[in-house]
Tab-separated table of C-alpha atoms and ligand atoms in Angstrom:
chain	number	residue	atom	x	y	z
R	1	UNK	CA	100.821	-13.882	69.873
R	2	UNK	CA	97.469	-13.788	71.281
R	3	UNK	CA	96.279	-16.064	73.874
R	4	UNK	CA	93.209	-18.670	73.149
R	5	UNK	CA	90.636	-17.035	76.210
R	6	UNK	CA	88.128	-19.874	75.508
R	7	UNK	CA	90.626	-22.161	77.370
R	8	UNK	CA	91.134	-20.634	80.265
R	9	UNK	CA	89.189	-20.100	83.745
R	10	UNK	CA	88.082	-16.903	85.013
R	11	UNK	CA	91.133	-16.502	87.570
R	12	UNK	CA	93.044	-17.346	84.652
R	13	UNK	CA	91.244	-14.420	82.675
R	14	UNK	CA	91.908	-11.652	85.607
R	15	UNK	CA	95.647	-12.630	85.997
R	16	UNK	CA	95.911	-10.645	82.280
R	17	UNK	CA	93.964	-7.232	84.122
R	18	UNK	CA	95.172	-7.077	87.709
R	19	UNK	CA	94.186	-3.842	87.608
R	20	UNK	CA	90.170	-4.843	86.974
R	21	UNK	CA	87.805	-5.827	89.549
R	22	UNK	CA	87.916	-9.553	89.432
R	23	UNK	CA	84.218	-9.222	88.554
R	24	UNK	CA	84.855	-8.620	85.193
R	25	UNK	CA	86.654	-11.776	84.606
R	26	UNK	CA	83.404	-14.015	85.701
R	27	UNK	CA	81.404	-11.470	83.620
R	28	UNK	CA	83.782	-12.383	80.628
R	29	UNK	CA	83.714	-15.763	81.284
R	30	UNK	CA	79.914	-16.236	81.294
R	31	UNK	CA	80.070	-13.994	78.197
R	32	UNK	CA	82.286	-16.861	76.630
R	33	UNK	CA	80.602	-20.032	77.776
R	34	UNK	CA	77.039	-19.215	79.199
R	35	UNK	CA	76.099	-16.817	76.038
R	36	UNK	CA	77.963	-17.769	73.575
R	37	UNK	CA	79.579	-14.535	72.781
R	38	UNK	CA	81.670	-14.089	69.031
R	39	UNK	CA	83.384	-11.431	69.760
R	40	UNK	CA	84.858	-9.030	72.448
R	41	UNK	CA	82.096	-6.228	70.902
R	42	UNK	CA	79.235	-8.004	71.737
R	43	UNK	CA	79.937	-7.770	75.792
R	44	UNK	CA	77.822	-5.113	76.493
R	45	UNK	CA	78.306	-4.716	79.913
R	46	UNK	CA	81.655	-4.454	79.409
R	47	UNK	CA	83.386	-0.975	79.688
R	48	UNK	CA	84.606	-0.443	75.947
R	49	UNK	CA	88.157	0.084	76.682
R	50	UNK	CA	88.062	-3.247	78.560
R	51	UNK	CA	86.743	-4.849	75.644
R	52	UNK	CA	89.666	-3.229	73.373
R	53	UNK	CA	92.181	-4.348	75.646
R	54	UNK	CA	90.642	-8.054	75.678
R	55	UNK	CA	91.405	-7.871	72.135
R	56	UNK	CA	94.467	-6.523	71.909
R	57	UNK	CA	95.968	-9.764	74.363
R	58	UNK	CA	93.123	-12.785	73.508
R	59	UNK	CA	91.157	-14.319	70.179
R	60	UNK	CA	88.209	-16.009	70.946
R	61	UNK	CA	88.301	-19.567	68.729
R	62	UNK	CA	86.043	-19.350	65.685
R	63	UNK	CA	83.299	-21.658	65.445
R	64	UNK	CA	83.005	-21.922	61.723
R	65	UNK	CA	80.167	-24.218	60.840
R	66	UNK	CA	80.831	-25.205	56.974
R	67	UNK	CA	78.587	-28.698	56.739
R	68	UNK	CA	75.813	-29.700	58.301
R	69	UNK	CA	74.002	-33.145	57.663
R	70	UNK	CA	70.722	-33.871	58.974
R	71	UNK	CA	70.090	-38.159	58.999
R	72	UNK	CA	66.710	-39.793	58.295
R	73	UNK	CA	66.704	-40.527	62.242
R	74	UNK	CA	66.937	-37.050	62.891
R	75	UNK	CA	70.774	-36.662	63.897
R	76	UNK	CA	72.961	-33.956	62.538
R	77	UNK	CA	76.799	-33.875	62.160
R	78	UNK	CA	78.262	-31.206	61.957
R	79	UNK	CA	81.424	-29.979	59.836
R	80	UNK	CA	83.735	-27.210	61.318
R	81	UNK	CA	86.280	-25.566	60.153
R	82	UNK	CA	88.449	-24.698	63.840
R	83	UNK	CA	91.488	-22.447	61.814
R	84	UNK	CA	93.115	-22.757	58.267
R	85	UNK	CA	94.579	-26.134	59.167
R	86	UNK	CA	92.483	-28.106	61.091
R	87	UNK	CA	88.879	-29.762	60.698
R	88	UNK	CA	86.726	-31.356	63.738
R	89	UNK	CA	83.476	-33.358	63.391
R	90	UNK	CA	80.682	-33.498	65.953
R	91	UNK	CA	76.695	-35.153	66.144
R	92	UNK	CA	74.310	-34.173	67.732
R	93	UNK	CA	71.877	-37.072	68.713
R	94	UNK	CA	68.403	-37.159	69.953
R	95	UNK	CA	67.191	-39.636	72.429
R	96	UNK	CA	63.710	-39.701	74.230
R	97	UNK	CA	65.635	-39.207	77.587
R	98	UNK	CA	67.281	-36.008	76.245
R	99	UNK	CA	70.102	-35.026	73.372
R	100	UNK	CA	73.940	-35.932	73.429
R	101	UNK	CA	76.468	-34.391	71.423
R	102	UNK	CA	78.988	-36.334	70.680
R	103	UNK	CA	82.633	-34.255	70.411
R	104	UNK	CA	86.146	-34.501	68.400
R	105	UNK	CA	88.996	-34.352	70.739
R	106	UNK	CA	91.412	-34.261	68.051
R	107	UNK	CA	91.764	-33.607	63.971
R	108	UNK	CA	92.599	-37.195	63.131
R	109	UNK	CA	93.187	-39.816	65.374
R	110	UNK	CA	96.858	-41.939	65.908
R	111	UNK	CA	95.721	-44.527	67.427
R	112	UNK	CA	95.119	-46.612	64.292
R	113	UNK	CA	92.245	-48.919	65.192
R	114	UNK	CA	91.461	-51.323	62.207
R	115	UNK	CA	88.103	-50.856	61.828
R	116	UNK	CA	87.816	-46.775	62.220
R	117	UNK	CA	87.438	-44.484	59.714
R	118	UNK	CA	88.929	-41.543	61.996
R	119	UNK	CA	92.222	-44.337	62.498
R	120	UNK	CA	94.230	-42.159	59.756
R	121	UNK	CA	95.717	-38.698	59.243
R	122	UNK	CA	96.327	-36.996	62.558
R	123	UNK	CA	96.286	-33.081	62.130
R	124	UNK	CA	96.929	-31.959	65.900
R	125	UNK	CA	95.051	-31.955	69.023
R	126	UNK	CA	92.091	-29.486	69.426
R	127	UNK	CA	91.913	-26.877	72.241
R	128	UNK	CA	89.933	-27.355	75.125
R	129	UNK	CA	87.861	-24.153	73.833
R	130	UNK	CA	87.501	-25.717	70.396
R	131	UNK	CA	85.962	-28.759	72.981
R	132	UNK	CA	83.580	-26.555	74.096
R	133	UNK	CA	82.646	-24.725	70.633
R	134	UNK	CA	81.477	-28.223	69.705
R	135	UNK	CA	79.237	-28.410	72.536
R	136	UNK	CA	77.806	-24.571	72.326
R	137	UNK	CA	77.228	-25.053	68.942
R	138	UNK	CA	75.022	-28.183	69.795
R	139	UNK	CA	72.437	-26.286	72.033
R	140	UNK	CA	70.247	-28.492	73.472
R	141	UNK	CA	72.774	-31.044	74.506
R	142	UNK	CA	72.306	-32.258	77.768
R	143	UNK	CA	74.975	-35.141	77.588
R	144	UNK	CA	78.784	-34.766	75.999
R	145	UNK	CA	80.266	-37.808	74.877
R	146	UNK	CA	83.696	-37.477	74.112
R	147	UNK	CA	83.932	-40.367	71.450
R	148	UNK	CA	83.884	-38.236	68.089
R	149	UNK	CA	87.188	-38.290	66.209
R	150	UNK	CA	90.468	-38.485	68.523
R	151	UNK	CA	91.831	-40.215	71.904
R	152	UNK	CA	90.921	-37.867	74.324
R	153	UNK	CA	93.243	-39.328	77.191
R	154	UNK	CA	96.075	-38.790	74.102
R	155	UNK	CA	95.222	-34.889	74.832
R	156	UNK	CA	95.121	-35.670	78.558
R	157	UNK	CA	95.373	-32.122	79.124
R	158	UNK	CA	92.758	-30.558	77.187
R	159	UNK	CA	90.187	-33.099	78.080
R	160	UNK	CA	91.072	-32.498	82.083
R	161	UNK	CA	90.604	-28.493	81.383
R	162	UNK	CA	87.556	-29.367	78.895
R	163	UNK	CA	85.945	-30.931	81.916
R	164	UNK	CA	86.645	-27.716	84.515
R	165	UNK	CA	85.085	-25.377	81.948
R	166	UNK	CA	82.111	-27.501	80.811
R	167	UNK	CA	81.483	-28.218	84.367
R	168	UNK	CA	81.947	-24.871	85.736
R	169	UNK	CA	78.849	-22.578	87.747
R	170	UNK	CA	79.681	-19.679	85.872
R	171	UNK	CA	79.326	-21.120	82.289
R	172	UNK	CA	77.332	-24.271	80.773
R	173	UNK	CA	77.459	-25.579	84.154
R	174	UNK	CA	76.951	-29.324	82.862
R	175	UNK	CA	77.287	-31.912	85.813
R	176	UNK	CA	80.103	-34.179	85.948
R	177	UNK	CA	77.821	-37.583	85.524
R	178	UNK	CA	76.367	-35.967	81.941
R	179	UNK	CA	80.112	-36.300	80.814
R	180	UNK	CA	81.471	-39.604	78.875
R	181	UNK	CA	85.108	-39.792	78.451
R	182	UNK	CA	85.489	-43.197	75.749
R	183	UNK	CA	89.050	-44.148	75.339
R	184	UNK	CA	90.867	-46.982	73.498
R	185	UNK	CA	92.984	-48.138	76.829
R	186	UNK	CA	95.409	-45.513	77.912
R	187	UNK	CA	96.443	-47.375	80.631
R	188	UNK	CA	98.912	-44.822	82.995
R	189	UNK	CA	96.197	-42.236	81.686
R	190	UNK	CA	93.210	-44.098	83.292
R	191	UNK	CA	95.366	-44.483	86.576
R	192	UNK	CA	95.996	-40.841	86.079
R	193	UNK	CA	92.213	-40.368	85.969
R	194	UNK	CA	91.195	-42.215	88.666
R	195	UNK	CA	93.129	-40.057	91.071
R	196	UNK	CA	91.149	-37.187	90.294
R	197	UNK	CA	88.060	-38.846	91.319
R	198	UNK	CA	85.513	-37.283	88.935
R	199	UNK	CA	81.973	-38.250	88.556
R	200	UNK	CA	82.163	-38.320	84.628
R	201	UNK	CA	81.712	-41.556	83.400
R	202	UNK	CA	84.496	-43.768	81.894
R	203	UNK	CA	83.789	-45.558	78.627
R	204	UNK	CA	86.361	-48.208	77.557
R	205	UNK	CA	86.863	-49.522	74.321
R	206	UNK	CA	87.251	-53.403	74.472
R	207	UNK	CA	86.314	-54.795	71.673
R	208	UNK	CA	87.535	-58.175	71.952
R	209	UNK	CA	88.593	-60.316	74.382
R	210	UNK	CA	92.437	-61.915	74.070
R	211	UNK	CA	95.435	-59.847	73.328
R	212	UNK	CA	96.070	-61.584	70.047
R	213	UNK	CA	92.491	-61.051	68.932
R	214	UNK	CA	92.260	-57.241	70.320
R	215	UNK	CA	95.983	-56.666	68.255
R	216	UNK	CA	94.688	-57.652	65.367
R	217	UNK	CA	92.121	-54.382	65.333
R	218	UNK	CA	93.661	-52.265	67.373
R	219	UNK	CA	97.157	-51.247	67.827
R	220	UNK	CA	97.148	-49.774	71.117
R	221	UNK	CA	96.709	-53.472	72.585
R	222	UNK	CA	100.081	-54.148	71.871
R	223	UNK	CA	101.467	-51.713	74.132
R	224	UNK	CA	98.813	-52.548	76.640
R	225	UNK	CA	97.870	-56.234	77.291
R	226	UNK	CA	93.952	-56.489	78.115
R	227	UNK	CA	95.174	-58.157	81.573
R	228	UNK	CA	96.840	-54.666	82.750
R	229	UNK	CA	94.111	-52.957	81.157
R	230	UNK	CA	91.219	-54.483	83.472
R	231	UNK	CA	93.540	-53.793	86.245
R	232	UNK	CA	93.942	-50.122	85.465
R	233	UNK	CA	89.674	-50.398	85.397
R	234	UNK	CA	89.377	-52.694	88.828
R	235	UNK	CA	91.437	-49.187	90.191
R	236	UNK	CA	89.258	-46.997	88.755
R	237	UNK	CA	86.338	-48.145	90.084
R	238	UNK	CA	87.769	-48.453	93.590
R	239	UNK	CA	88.865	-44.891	93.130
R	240	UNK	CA	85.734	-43.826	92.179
R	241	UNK	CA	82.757	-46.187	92.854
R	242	UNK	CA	81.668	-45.432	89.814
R	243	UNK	CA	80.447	-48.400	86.946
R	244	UNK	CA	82.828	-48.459	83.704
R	245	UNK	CA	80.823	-48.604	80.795
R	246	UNK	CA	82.621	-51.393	78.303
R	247	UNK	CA	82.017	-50.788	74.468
R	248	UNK	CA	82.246	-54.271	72.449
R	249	UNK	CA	81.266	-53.873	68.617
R	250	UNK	CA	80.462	-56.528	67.065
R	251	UNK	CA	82.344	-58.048	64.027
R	252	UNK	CA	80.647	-61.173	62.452
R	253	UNK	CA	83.162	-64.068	62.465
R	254	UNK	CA	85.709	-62.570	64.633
R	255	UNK	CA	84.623	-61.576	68.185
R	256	UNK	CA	80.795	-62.762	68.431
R	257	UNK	CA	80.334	-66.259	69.185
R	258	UNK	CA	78.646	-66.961	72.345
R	259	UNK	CA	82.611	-68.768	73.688
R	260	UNK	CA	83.730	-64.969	73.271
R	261	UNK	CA	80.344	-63.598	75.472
R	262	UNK	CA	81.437	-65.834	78.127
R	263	UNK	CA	85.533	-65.224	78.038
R	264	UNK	CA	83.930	-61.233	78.344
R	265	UNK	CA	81.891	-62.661	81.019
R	266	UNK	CA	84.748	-64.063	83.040
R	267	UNK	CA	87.219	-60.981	82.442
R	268	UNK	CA	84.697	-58.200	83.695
R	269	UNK	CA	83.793	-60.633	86.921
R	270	UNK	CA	82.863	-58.082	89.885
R	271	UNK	CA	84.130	-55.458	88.058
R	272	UNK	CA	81.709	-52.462	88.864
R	273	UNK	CA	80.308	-52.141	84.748
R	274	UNK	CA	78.019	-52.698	82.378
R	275	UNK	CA	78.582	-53.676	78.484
R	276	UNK	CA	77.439	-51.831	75.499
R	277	UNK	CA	77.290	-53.741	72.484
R	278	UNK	CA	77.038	-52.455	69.406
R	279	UNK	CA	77.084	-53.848	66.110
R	280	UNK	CA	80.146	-52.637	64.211
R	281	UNK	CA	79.284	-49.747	61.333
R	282	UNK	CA	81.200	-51.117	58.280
R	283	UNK	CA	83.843	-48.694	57.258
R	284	UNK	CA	86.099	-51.289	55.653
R	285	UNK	CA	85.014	-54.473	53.877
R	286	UNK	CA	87.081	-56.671	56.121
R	287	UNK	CA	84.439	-55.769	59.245
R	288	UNK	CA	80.532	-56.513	58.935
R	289	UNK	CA	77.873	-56.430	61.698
R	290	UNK	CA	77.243	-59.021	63.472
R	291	UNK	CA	73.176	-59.841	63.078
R	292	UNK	CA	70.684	-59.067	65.309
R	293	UNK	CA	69.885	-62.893	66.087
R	294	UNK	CA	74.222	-63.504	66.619
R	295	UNK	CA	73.619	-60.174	68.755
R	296	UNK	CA	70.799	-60.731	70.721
R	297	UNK	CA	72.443	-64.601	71.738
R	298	UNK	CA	75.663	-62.500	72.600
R	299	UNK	CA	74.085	-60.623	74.837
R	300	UNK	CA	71.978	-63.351	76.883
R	301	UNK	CA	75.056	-65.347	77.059
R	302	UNK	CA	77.086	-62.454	78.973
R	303	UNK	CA	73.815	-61.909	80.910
R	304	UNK	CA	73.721	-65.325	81.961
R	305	UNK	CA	77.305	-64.528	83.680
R	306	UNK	CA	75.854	-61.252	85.435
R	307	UNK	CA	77.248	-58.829	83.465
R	308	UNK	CA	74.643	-55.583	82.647
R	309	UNK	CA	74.880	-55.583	78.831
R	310	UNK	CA	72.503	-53.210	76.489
R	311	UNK	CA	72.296	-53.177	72.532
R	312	UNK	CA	73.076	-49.644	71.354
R	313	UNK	CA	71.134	-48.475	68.734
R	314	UNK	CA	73.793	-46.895	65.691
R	315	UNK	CA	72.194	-43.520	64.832
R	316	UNK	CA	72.943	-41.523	61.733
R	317	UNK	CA	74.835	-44.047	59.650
R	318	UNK	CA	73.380	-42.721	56.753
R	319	UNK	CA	75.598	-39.409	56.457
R	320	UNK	CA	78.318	-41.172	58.002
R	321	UNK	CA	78.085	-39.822	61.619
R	322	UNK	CA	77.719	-43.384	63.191
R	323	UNK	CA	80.757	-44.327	65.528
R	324	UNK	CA	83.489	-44.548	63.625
R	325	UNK	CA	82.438	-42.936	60.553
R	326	UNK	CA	83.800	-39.638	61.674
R	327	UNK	CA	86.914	-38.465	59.669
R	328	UNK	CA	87.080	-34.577	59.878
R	329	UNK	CA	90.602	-34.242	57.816
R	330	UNK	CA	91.364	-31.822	55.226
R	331	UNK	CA	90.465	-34.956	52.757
R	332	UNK	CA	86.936	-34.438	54.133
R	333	UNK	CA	86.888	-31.460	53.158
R	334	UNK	CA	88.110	-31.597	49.270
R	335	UNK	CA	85.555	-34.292	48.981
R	336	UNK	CA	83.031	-31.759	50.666
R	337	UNK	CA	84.228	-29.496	48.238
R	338	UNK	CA	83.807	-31.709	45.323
R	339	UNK	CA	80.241	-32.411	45.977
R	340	UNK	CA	79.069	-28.970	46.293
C	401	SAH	N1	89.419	-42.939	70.915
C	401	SAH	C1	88.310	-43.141	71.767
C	401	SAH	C2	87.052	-42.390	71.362
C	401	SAH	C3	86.698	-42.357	69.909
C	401	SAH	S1	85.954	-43.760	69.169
C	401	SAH	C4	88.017	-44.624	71.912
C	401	SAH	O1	88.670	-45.416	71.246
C	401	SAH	O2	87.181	-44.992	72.720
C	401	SAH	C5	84.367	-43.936	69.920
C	401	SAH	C6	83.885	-45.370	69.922
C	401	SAH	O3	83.492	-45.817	68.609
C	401	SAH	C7	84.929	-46.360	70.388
C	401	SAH	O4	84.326	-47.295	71.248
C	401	SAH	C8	85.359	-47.012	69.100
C	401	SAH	O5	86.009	-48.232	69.293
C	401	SAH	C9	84.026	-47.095	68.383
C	401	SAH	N2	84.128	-47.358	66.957
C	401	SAH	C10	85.115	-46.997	66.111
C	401	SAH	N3	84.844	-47.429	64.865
C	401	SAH	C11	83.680	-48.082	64.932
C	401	SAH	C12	82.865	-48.735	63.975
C	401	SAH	N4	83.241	-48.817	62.693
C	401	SAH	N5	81.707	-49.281	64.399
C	401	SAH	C13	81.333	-49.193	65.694
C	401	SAH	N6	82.033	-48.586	66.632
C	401	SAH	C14	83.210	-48.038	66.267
């Protein structure tokens, strides 16, 4: 079986050709992530029998664009197909203070959150390269956020290897602080993190703020209380004095009075963070947004308790590439199909 070469670091690359100056393995790997190369062919200053040998023991993962959707605000989502089995969705979004594409980090999602449209039909994890296609693919990206469909500390691995690749001189070369990594509350994952001491930035998906209230949309809260999951965030920071960004969407009726803005208030007391609140994107009639007056008197009352809060702005709800409207699964794609 061939090996995925997208995936793997340039020592990595030269342990395959000991026999090659190690050269060649940087000049592969800038090949792969700096320009973007399809195939082994197009490496020109590669000696051709190199090039046949790369393909006789590596693939390079395809980046098969099969949808794209461009929104009245100007965002575009993105369809691909990554092999015969597997789908991943990614948007790219514009901002005055420069683009972010936000990735997939897995085909599906199991982590079952209420209110999510990716919640269902989990096909497999993607590849750290297929990570990467996403971000290639979106070429003026200067920020990745890692909140597209997927838990990406549920493919710990790929999203730690995602991060050395993105990161690295030799290819995109993206710094550390232009990386988001959103998760639902992986708690021995965050500790996990926070021993590495990056300088990406940590996005945590709150969303309410007792256990029985957070269970009720979100699974993963019964395995974790919110109690040990501020803990696991208090370490973080100490780890690496760096601010935890909190993501709260709003549901009218059921997390949004102005009591809830000041139990948030108390929780996240000195906690190194700031809140991001953001009117939830109906996927399911049970959840609608809370309104911008309820929103705005939200955020003054968690203000009022010192806590940094900001009103995101949902882009590209209109081809369903708003948070949470993201469900790249082989469904997707018969309705696709269907359409066209
Ligand atoms: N699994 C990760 C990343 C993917 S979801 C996580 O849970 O953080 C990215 C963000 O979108 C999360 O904060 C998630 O809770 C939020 N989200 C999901 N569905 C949403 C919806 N319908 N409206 C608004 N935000 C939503």
């Amino acid at each position: 079986m061939k090996t995925d070469i997208l995936s793997l670091l340039p020592h990595e690359i030269a342990a395959f050709f000991p026999y090659e100056a190690s050269y060649r393995s940087v000049q592969i790997f800038e090949w792969l992530h700096k320009k973007n190369a399809p195939s082994f062919d197009a490496m020109q200053n590669l000696p051709k029998s190199l090039r046949h040998d790369l393909d006789d023991v590596f693939f390079i993962t395809p980046l098969d664009v099969i949808e794209s959707h461009i929104s009245s605000d100007e965002t575009i989502k993105f369809l691909t197909r990554l092999n015969n089995d597997a789908f991943a969705e990614s948007v790219l979004m514009r901002y005055k203070h420069g683009n972010s594409v936000c990735i997939s980090t897995q085909a599906g999602c199991k982590m079952g959150c209420k209110f999510c449209a990716s919640a269902s039909g989990f096909q497999r994890d993607l590849t750290p390269g297929e990570y990467c296609l996403q971000v290639y693919n979106a070429e003026s990206a200067k920020n990745v956020v890692l909140m597209g469909c997927g838990e990406p500390l549920d493919n710990f691995d790929a999203t730690l290897r995602f991060i050395e690749l993105i990161t690295h001189e030799k290819g995109k070369n993206l710094g550390a602080r232009h990386i988001t990594v959103s998760t639902c509350g992986l708690v021995p994952k965050i500790y996990a993190l926070a021993e590495l001491e990056l300088q990406i930035n940590l996005a945590i998906s709150l969303h309410a703020t007792t256990d029985e209230l957070r269970q009720k949309f979100m699974p993963i809260a019964k395995k974790y209380p919110l109690s040990e999951l501020i803990s696991a965030c208090r370490f973080y920071v100490e780890k690496t004095r760096r601010r935890i960004t909190f993501e709260y969407a709003l549901i009218a009726g059921q997390n949004d009075s102005p009591a809830h803005a000041r139990e948030l208030g108390k929780m996240l007391q000195g906690l190194l963070c700031h809140v991001n609140l953001i009117p939830i994107n109906p996927v399911q009639s049970d959840f609608s947004p809370t309104p911008p007056r309820e929103t705005k008197i939200f955020a003054a009352a968690l203000a009022e308790k010192n806590i940094p809060v900001t009103v995101r702005r949902s882009l590209g709800s209109d081809i369903n590439a708003a948070c949470g409207q993201l469900r790249a699964t082989a469904r997707t794609l018969d309705l696709y199909d269907n359409l066209s």
